Amino acid sequence: MWGPSEFTVTGNLKDYDQMENLKHLGMPVLVTGGKFDEATPQTLKRAVKDLPKGKLIIYEKSAHFAFLEEEDKYFRDLRLFLNADILKKPAKPKKGMRIIDDGYIKY
């Protein structure tokens, strides 16, 4: 579906892009990345700015595996995110939306 490797995009998903739909995700979303990851901090910032309840954490000493490279910080941040009040008070669905896993997405 993608291609022979992550760097050679030839499959039927080559033009698939759902960035414009991020604004419809009403649930809290944690996006993590490493300063030296191929998914650059700039790319992640663009995605998070469209997430109504998005939070971005960039790990300064990591590449793609922050959960291994900065394990203590990563899991501390993950615990803080999962225990945040925002997760305990789900938003009410807006007209034309349906519930998916305690979050809301436009149907």
Tab-separated table of C-alpha atoms in Angstrom:
chain	number	residue	atom	x	y	z
A	1	MET	CA	0.000	0.000	0.000
A	2	TRP	CA	2.929	2.360	0.657
A	3	GLY	CA	5.732	1.022	-1.524
A	4	PRO	CA	8.872	-1.095	-1.311
A	5	SER	CA	10.254	0.991	1.584
A	6	GLU	CA	9.309	3.970	3.720
A	7	PHE	CA	11.437	6.147	1.420
A	8	THR	CA	9.927	4.944	-1.862
A	9	VAL	CA	6.247	5.816	-2.002
A	10	THR	CA	4.604	4.130	-4.976
A	11	GLY	CA	1.553	2.388	-3.511
A	12	ASN	CA	-2.102	3.376	-3.488
A	13	LEU	CA	-1.569	5.486	-0.340
A	14	LYS	CA	1.002	7.802	-1.961
A	15	ASP	CA	-1.504	10.677	-2.178
A	16	TYR	CA	-3.344	9.898	1.065
A	17	ASP	CA	-3.373	12.964	3.322
A	18	GLN	CA	-5.737	13.521	6.239
A	19	MET	CA	-4.023	16.560	7.786
A	20	GLU	CA	-7.048	18.766	7.075
A	21	ASN	CA	-9.220	16.478	9.189
A	22	LEU	CA	-7.130	16.794	12.352
A	23	LYS	CA	-9.282	19.764	13.391
A	24	HIS	CA	-12.220	17.368	13.819
A	25	LEU	CA	-10.524	15.257	16.495
A	26	GLY	CA	-11.985	16.367	19.801
A	27	MET	CA	-10.140	13.962	22.071
A	28	PRO	CA	-6.813	14.791	23.711
A	29	VAL	CA	-3.900	13.724	21.512
A	30	LEU	CA	-0.297	13.438	22.644
A	31	VAL	CA	2.279	13.707	19.859
A	32	THR	CA	5.861	12.887	20.743
A	33	GLY	CA	9.007	13.061	18.701
A	34	GLY	CA	12.726	13.306	18.927
A	35	LYS	CA	14.772	16.324	17.910
A	36	PHE	CA	16.689	14.114	15.464
A	37	ASP	CA	13.757	12.092	14.092
A	38	GLU	CA	12.882	11.909	10.400
A	39	ALA	CA	9.471	13.184	11.454
A	40	THR	CA	10.945	16.579	12.226
A	41	PRO	CA	9.758	18.801	15.060
A	42	GLN	CA	8.534	21.279	12.415
A	43	THR	CA	6.322	18.619	10.827
A	44	LEU	CA	4.930	17.576	14.191
A	45	LYS	CA	4.247	21.215	15.130
A	46	ARG	CA	2.193	21.647	11.945
A	47	ALA	CA	0.080	18.626	12.860
A	48	VAL	CA	-0.429	19.601	16.500
A	49	LYS	CA	-1.507	23.158	15.684
A	50	ASP	CA	-4.600	21.681	14.005
A	51	LEU	CA	-5.477	19.361	16.892
A	52	PRO	CA	-7.925	21.168	19.210
A	53	LYS	CA	-6.611	19.257	22.243
A	54	GLY	CA	-3.186	18.368	20.933
A	55	LYS	CA	-0.013	18.417	22.974
A	56	LEU	CA	3.475	18.112	21.518
A	57	ILE	CA	6.581	16.982	23.356
A	58	ILE	CA	9.947	16.978	21.587
A	59	TYR	CA	12.731	15.005	23.252
A	60	GLU	CA	16.010	16.864	22.810
A	61	LYS	CA	18.328	13.836	22.955
A	62	SER	CA	16.262	11.439	20.861
A	63	ALA	CA	15.680	10.384	17.300
A	64	HIS	CA	12.830	7.975	16.535
A	65	PHE	CA	12.708	6.004	19.784
A	66	ALA	CA	12.279	8.561	22.575
A	67	PHE	CA	10.554	5.888	24.662
A	68	LEU	CA	13.908	4.056	24.701
A	69	GLU	CA	16.385	6.919	24.323
A	70	GLU	CA	14.885	9.096	27.078
A	71	GLU	CA	12.819	6.452	28.787
A	72	ASP	CA	12.366	8.127	32.191
A	73	LYS	CA	11.284	11.472	30.729
A	74	TYR	CA	9.060	9.843	28.123
A	75	PHE	CA	7.106	7.686	30.561
A	76	ARG	CA	6.873	10.507	33.112
A	77	ASP	CA	5.323	12.718	30.425
A	78	LEU	CA	3.038	9.939	29.246
A	79	ARG	CA	1.786	9.338	32.800
A	80	LEU	CA	1.176	13.078	33.276
A	81	PHE	CA	-0.767	13.228	30.019
A	82	LEU	CA	-2.881	10.173	30.805
A	83	ASN	CA	-3.664	11.458	34.290
A	84	ALA	CA	-4.537	14.981	33.160
A	85	ASP	CA	-7.980	16.335	33.958
A	86	ILE	CA	-8.672	16.833	30.262
A	87	LEU	CA	-8.896	13.065	29.824
A	88	LYS	CA	-11.358	12.728	32.678
A	89	LYS	CA	-13.828	15.258	31.267
A	90	PRO	CA	-14.712	14.314	27.683
A	91	ALA	CA	-16.242	17.050	25.567
A	92	LYS	CA	-19.870	16.796	24.526
A	93	PRO	CA	-20.338	15.797	20.901
A	94	LYS	CA	-21.293	18.545	18.490
A	95	LYS	CA	-24.073	18.142	15.965
A	96	GLY	CA	-23.014	15.818	13.156
A	97	MET	CA	-20.368	14.028	15.211
A	98	ARG	CA	-20.211	10.502	16.479
A	99	ILE	CA	-18.292	9.042	19.398
A	100	ILE	CA	-15.137	7.025	18.733
A	101	ASP	CA	-13.229	5.652	21.748
A	102	ASP	CA	-14.386	8.415	24.108
A	103	GLY	CA	-13.298	11.090	21.649
A	104	TYR	CA	-15.219	12.768	18.902
A	105	ILE	CA	-14.670	12.898	15.201
A	106	LYS	CA	-16.826	14.410	12.528
A	107	TYR	CA	-18.833	11.727	10.745
